[in-house]
Coordinates of C-alpha atoms in Angstrom, one line a residue:
Chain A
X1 CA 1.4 -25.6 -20.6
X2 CA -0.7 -23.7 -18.0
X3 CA -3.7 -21.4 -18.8
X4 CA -5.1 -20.8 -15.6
X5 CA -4.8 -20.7 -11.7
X6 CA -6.9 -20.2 -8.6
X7 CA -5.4 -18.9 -6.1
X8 CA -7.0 -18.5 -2.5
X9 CA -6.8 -15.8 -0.3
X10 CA -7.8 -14.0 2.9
X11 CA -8.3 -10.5 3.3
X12 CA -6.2 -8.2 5.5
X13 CA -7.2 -5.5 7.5
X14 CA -4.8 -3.0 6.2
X15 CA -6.6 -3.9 2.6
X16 CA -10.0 -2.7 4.1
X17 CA -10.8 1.1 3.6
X18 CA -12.5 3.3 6.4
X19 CA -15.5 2.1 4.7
X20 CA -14.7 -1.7 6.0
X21 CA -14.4 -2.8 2.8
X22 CA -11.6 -3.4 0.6
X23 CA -10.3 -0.6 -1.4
X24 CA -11.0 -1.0 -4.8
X25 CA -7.3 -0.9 -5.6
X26 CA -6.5 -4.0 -4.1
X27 CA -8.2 -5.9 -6.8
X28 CA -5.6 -5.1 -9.0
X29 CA -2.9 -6.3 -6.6
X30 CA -4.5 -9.5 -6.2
X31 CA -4.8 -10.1 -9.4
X32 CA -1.2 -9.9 -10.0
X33 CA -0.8 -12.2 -7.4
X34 CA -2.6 -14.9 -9.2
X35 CA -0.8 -14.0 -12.2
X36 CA 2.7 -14.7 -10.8
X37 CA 1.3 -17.9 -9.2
X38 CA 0.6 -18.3 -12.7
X39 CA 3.8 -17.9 -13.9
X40 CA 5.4 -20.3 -11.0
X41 CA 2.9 -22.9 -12.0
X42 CA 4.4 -22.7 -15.3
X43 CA 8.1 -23.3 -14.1
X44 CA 9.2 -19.6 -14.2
X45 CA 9.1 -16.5 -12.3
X46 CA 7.7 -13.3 -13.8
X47 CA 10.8 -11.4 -12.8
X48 CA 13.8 -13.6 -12.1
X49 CA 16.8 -11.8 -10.8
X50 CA 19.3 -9.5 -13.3
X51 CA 16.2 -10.9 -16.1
X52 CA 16.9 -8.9 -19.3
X53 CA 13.2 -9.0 -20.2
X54 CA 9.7 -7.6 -18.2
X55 CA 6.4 -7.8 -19.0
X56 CA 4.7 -3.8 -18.0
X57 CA 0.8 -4.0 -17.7
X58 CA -0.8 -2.1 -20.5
X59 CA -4.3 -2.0 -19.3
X60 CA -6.1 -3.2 -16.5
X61 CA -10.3 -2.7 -15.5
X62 CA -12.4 -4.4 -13.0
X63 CA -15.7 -4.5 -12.3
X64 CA -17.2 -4.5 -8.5
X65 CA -20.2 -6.8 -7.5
X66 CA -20.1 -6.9 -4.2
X67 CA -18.3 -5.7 -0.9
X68 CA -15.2 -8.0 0.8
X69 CA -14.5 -7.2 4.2
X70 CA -11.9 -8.3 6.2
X71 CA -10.6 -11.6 7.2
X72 CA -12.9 -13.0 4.6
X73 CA -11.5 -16.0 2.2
X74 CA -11.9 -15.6 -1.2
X75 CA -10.4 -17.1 -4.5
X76 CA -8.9 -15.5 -7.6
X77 CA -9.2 -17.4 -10.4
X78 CA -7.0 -16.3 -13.8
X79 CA -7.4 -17.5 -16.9
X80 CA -5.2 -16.6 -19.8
X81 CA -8.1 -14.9 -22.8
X82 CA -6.0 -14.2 -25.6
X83 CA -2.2 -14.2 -26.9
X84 CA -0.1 -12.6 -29.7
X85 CA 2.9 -12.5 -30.5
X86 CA 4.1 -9.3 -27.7
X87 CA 1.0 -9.3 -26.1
X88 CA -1.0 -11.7 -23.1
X89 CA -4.6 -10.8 -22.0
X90 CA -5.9 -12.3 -19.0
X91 CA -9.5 -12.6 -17.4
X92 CA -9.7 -12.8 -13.8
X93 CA -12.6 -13.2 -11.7
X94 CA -13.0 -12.7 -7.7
X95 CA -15.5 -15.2 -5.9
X96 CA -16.3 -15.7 -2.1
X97 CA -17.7 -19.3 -2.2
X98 CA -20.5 -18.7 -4.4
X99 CA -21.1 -15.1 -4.5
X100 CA -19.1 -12.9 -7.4
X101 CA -17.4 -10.3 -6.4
X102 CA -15.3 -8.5 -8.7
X103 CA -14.5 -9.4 -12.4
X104 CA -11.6 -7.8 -14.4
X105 CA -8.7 -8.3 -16.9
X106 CA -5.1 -7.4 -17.5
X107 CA -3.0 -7.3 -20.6
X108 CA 0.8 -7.2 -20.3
X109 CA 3.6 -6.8 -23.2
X110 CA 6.8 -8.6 -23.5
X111 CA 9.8 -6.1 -23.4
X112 CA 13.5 -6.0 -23.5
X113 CA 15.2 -4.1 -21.0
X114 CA 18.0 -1.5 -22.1
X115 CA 19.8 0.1 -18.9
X116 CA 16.5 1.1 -17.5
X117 CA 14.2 2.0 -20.9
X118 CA 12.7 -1.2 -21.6
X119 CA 11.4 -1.8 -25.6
X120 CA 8.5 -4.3 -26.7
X121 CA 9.5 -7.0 -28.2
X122 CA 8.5 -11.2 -28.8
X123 CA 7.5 -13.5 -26.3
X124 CA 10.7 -15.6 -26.0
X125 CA 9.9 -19.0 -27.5
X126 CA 10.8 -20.9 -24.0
X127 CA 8.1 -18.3 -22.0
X128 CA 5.2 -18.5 -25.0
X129 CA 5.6 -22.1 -25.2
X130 CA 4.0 -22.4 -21.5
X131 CA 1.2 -20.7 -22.1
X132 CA -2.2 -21.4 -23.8
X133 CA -5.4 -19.8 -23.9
X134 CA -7.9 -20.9 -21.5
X135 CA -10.9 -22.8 -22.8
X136 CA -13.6 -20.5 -23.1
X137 CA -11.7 -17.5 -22.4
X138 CA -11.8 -14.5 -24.4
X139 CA -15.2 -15.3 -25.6
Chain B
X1 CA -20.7 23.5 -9.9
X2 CA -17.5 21.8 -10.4
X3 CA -16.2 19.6 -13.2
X4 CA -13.1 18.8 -13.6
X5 CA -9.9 19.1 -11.3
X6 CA -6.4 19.1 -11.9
X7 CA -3.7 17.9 -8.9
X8 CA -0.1 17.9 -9.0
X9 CA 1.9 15.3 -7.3
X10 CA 5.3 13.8 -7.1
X11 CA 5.7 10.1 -6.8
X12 CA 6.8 8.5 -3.5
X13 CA 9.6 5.8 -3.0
X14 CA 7.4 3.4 -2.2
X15 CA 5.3 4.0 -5.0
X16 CA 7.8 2.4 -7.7
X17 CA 8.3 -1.2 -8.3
X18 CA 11.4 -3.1 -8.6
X19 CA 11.3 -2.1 -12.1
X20 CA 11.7 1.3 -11.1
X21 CA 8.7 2.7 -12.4
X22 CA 5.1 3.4 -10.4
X23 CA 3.2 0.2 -10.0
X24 CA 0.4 0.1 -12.1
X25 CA -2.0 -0.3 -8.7
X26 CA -1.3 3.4 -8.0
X27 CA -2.7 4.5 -10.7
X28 CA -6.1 4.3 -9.4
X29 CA -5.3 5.9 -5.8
X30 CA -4.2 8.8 -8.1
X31 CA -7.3 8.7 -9.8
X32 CA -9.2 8.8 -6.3
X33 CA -7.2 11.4 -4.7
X34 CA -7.9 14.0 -7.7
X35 CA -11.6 12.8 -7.0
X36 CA -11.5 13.7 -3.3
X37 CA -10.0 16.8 -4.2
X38 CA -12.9 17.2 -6.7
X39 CA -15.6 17.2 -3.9
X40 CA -13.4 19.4 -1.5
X41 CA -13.8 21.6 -4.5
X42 CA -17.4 21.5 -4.1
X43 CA -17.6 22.0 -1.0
X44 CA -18.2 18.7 0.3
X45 CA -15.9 15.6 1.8
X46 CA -17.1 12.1 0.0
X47 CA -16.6 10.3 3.3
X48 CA -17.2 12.7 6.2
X49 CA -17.4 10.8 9.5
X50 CA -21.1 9.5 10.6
X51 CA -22.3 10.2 7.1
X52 CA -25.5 8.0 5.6
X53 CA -23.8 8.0 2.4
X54 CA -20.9 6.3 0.7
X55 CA -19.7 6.2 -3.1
X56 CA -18.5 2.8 -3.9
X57 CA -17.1 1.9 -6.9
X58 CA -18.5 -0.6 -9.8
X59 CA -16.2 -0.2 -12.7
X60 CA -12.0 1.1 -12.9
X61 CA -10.0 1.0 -15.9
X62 CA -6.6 2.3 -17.3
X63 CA -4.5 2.2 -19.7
X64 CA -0.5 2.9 -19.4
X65 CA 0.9 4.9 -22.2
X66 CA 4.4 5.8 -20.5
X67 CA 6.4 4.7 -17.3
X68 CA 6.5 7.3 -14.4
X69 CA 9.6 7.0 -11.7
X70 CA 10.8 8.1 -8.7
X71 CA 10.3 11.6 -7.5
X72 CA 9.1 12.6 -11.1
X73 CA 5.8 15.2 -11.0
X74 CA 2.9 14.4 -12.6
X75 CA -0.7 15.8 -13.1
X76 CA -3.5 13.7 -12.6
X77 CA -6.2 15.4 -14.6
X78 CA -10.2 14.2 -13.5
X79 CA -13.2 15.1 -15.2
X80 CA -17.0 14.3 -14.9
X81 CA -17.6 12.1 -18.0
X82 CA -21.2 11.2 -17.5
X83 CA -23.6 11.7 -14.4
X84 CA -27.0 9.1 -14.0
X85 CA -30.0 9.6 -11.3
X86 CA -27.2 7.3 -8.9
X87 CA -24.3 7.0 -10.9
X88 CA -21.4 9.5 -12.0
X89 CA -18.5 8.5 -14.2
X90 CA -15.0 10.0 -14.5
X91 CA -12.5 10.3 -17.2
X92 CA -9.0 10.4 -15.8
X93 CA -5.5 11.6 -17.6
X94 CA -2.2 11.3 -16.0
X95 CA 0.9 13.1 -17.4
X96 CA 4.3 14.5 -17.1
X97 CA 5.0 18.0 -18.9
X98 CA 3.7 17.1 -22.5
X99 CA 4.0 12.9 -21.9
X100 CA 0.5 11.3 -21.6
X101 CA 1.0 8.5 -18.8
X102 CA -2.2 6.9 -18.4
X103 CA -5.7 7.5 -19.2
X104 CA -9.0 6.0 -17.2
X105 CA -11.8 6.2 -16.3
X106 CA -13.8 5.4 -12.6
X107 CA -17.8 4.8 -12.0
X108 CA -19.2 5.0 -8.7
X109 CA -22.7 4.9 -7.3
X110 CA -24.6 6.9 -4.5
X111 CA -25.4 4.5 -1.9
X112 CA -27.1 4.5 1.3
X113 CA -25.2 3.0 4.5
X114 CA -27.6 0.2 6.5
X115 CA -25.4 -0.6 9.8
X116 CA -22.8 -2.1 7.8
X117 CA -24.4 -2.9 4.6
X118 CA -24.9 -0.5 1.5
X119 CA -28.2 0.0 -1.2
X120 CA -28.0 2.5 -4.2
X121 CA -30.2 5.3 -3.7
X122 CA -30.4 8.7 -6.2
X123 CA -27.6 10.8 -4.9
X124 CA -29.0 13.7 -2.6
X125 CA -29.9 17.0 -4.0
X126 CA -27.8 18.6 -2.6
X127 CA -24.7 16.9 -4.0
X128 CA -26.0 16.4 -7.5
X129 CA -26.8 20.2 -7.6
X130 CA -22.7 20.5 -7.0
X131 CA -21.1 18.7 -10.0
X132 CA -21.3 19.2 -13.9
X133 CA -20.5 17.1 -16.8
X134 CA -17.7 18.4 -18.3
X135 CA -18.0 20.1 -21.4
X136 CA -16.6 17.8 -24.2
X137 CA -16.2 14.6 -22.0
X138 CA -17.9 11.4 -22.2
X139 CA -17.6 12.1 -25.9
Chain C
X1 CA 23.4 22.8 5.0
X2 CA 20.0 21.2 6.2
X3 CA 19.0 19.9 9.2
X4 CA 15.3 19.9 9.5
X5 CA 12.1 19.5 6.8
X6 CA 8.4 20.2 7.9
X7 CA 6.3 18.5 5.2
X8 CA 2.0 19.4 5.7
X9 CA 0.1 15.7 4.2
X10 CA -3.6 15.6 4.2
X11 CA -4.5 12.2 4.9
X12 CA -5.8 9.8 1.8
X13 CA -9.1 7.4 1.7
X14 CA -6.6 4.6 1.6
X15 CA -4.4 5.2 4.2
X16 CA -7.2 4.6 7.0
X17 CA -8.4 1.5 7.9
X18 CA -11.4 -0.2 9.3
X19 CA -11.3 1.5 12.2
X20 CA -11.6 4.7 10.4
X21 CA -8.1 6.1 11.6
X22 CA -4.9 5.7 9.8
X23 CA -2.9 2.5 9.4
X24 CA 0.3 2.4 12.0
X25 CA 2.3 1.2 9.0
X26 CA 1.7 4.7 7.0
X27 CA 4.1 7.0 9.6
X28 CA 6.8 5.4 8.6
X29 CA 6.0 5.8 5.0
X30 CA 5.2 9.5 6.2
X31 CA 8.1 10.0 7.9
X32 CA 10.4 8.9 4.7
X33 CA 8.2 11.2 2.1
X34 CA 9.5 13.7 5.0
X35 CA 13.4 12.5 4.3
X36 CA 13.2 12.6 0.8
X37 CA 11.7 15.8 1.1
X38 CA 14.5 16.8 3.4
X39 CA 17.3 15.5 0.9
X40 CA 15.8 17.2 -2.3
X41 CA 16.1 20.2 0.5
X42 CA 19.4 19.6 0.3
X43 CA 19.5 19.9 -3.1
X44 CA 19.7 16.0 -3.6
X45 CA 17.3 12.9 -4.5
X46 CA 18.2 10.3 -2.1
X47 CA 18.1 7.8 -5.2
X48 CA 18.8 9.4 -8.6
X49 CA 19.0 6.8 -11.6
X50 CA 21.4 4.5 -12.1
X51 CA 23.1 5.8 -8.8
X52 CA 25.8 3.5 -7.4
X53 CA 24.6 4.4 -3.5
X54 CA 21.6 3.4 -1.6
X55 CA 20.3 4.1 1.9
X56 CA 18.7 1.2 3.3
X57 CA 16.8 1.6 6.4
X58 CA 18.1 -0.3 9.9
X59 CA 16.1 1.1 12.7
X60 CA 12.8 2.4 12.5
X61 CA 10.5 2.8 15.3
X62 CA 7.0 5.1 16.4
X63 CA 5.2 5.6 19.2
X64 CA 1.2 6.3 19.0
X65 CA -0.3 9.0 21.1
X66 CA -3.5 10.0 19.0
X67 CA -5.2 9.0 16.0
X68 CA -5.6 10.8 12.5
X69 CA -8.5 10.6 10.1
X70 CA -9.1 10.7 7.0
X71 CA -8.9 14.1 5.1
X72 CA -7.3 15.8 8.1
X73 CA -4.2 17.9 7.7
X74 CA -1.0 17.1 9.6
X75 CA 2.4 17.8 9.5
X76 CA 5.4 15.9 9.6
X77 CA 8.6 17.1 11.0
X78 CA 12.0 15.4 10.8
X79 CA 15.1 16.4 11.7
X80 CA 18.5 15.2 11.4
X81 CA 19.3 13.3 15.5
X82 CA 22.8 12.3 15.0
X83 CA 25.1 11.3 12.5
X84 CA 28.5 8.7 11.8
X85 CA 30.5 8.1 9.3
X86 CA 28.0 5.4 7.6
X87 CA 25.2 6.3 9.4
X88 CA 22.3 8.9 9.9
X89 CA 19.4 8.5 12.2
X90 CA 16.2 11.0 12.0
X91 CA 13.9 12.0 14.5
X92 CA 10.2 12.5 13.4
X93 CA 6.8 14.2 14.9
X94 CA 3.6 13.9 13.5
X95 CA 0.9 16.6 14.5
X96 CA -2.3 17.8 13.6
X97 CA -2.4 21.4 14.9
X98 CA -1.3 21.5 18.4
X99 CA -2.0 17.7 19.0
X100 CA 1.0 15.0 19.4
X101 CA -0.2 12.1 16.7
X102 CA 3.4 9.7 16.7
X103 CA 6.5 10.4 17.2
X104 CA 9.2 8.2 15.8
X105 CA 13.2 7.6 14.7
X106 CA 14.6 6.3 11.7
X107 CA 18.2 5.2 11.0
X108 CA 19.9 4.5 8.1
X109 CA 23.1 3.6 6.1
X110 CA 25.2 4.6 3.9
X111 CA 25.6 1.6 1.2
X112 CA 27.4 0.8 -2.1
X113 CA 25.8 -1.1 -4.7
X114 CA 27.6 -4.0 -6.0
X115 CA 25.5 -5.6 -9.0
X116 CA 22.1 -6.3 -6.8
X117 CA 24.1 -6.6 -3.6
X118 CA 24.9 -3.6 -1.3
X119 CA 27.6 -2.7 1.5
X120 CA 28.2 -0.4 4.2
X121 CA 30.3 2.3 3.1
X122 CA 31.3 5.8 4.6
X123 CA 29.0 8.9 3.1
X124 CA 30.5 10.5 0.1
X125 CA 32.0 13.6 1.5
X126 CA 29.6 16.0 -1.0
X127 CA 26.5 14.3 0.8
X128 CA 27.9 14.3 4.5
X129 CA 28.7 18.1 3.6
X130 CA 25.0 18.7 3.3
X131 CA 23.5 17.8 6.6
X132 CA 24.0 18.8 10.2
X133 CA 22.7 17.2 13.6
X134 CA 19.4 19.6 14.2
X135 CA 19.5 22.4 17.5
X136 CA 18.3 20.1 20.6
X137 CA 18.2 17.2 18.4
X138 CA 19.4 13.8 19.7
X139 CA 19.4 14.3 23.3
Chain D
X1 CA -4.1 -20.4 25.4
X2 CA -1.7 -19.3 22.5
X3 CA 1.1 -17.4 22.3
X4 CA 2.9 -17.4 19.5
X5 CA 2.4 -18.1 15.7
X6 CA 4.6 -18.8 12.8
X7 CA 3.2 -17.4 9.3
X8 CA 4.8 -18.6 5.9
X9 CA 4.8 -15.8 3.5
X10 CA 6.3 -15.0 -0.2
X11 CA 7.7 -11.3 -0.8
X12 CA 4.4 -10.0 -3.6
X13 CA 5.6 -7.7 -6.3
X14 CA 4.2 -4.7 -4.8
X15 CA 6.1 -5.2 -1.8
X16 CA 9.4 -4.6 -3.2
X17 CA 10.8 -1.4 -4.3
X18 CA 12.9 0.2 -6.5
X19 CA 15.6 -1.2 -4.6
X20 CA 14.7 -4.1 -5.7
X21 CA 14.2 -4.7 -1.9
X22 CA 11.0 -5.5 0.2
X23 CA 10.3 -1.7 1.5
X24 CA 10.9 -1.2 5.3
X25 CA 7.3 -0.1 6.1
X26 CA 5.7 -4.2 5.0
X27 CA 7.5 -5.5 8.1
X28 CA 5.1 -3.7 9.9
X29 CA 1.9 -5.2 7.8
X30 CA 4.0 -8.5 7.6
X31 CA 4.0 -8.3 11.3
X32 CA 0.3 -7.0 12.1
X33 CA -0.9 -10.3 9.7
X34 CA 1.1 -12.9 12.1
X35 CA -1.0 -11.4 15.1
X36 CA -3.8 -11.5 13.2
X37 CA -3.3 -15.2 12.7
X38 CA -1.9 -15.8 16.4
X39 CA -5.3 -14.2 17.3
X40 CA -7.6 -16.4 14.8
X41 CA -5.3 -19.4 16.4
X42 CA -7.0 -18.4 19.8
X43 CA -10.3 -19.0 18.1
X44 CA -11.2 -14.8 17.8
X45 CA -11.1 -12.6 15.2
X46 CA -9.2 -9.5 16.0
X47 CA -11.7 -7.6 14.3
X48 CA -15.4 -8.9 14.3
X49 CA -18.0 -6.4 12.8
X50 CA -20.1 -4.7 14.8
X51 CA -17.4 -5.5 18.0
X52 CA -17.5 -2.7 21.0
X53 CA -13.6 -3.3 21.2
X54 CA -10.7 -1.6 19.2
X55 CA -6.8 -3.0 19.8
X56 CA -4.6 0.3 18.6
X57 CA -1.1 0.0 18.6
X58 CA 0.7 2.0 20.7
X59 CA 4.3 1.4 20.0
X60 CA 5.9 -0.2 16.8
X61 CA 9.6 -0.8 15.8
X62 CA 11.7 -2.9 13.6
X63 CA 15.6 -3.6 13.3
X64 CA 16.6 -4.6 9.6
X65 CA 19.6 -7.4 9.4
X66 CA 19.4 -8.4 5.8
X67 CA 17.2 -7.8 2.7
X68 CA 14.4 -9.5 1.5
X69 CA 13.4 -9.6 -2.1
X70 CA 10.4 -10.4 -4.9
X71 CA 8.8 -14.3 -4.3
X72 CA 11.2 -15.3 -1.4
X73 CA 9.9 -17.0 0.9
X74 CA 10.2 -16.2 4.5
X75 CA 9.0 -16.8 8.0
X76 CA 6.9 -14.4 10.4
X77 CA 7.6 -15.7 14.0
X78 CA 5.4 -13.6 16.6
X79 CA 5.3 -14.1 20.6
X80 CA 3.3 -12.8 23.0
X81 CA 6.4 -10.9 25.1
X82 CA 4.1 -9.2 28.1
X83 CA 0.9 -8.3 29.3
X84 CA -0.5 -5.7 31.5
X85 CA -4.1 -5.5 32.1
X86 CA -4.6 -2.8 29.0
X87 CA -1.7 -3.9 26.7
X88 CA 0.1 -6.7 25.1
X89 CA 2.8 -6.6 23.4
X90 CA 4.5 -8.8 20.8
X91 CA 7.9 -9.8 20.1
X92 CA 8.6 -10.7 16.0
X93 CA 11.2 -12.2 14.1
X94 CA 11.5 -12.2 10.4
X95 CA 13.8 -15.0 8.6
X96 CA 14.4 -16.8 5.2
X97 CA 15.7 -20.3 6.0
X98 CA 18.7 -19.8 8.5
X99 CA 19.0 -15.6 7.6
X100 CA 17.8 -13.4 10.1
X101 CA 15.9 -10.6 7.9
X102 CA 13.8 -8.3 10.7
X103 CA 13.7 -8.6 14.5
X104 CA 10.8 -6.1 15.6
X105 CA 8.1 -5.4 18.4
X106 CA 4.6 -4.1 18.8
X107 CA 2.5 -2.3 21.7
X108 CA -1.5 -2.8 21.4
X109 CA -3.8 -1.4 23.7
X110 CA -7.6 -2.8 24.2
X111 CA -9.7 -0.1 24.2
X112 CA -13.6 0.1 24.2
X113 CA -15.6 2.5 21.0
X114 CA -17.8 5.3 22.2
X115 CA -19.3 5.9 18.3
X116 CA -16.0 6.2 16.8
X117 CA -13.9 7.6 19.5
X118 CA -11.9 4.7 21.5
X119 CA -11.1 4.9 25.4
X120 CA -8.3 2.1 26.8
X121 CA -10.0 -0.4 29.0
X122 CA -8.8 -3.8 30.5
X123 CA -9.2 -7.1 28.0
X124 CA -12.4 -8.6 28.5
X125 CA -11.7 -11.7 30.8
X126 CA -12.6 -13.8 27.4
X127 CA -9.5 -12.2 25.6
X128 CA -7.2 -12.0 28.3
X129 CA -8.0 -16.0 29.2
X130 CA -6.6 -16.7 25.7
X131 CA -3.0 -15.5 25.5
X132 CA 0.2 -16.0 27.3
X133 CA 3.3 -14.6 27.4
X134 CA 5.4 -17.3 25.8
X135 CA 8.7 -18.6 27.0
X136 CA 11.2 -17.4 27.2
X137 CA 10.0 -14.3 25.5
X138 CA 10.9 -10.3 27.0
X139 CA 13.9 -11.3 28.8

């Protein structure tokens, strides 16, 4: 059972803004990232290949700390917060060695697709059974 | 004084996922451009070039209601939720004729440029003096 | 019939890098907003639901003459260069006013979708019927 | 001297589209962060903040031999192919194991920032000592 990963990272210069930052909206993608890594670390991928089932994003927020600039390393750490039985939150946080940069959080749903509507629905017992909530997550 | 704007769009191929419906990164570009189109409203760029200023952002959010897809229009509706001696908030609906897409919200803060390096400063007269809270947002 | 689609685009915060001018990779998103456009022209979407074609991309190419910044107006013209039986290749210029910014080709094919697979296939003759080679085009 | 690199890579979420297929225009990114690489290989950044020196590209163009899809892994092999006293340009090749997925090529020009217009100028003699054309490469 896996309830967290850290995934590093560098930053590329078409993820930096005019501002020589990186865009704000990146944060989001790299947190996906980490959650797939997730996801592989647990055996599985998020969206195998004719899967009946996806997992849409139902919210998603981050908070900015400080700039990242390009060609910088950083690390994305995600921790699994909080489960039910359709639902999976994560926390994620966004560090460059010791200085915090961005902290956010993501909560996906389990659904069934049908043609291309999908429908929420249970965690399948073989996907909740890899996960678990981080210690001292959600807190 | 402006405070709120309302921009249509359609969504691009590249836009959608291999799920077929607009990555949930996106989301916040929208949210952006209706802001950028907010300040031409006023009169003003955010980022015109050799400016002292810059807006970055400390907090993002959404929440997805409905999918969107390929080539469907949208509205992305902004509106100024809250406004602070350096920072101004914004309240954010995406929608499709009468289905309610997203909602979220975006915080930025007036900040003076140093060579590369950025410090929070009360936002200029002159561009406070241009925007409004809206009337029954931030509620 | 169509032949030819001029699509005006103001530059987004996003699309610009560090150097403050637009990412190279963007034009060729540009220039396929400018296709689709073209095709919906036509009185088509290049990929409706649950279609059984596709039209993946084989050739694309741009040359750089002068950069574009953020918030600026351009437009982007494509036209139709030359066509086969399975294929269709697009010519493309970006201006801003009367200044060159790229100019750039695209090619692409006419496919069938077999489950997640796709092969070369001859246009349907209602979607040949639609275009024509552009005036000067192609030579 | 360098002059060539070869970059592992997995195919990100975000990349694909609805397809189900990496989207044509990432070749291009996948192929600017190989020469980023090949350039930090050469002990530089392509980059640095605050640098007098700018490396636009010129020309850009990719030919697409098979599709790429969501967590793949795949191979980003760039060569130096020729260089003139104001331009290098790169060969690139794009495979998954034995598949040949991309073969494309870029054109940059070194050029030297007056405030944030850019003029071409020959590669400082500390840039131009560190690449060379590899072998076998532009025939």
């Amino acid at each position: 059972m896996v309830s967290e990963y850290r995934l590093r990272r560098r930053v590329l210069f078409y993820e930096a803004d005019p501002a020589g930052i990186v865009h704000f909206s990146w944060f989001f993608r790299y947190m996906e990232e980490a959650e797939h890594a997730l996801w592989r670390e647990a055996g599985m991928s998020i969206a195998p290949r004719r899967s009946e089932f996806a997992f849409p994003r139902i919210t998603a927020a981050f908070e900015y700390h400080s700039p990242l600039r390009f060609e910088e390393e950083f690390d994305i750490h995600i921790r699994v917060a909080a489960m039910t039985e359709k639902t999976m939150r994560y926390a994620c946080e966004v560090t460059r060695d010791q200085t915090r940069i961005a902290t956010g959080s993501l909560t996906i749903v389990c659904a069934r697709k049908h043609g291309d509507e999908m429908k929420p629905e249970s965690f399948p017992p073989e996907i909740a059974a890899q996960f678990q909530v981080a210690a001292g997550a959600g807190t």
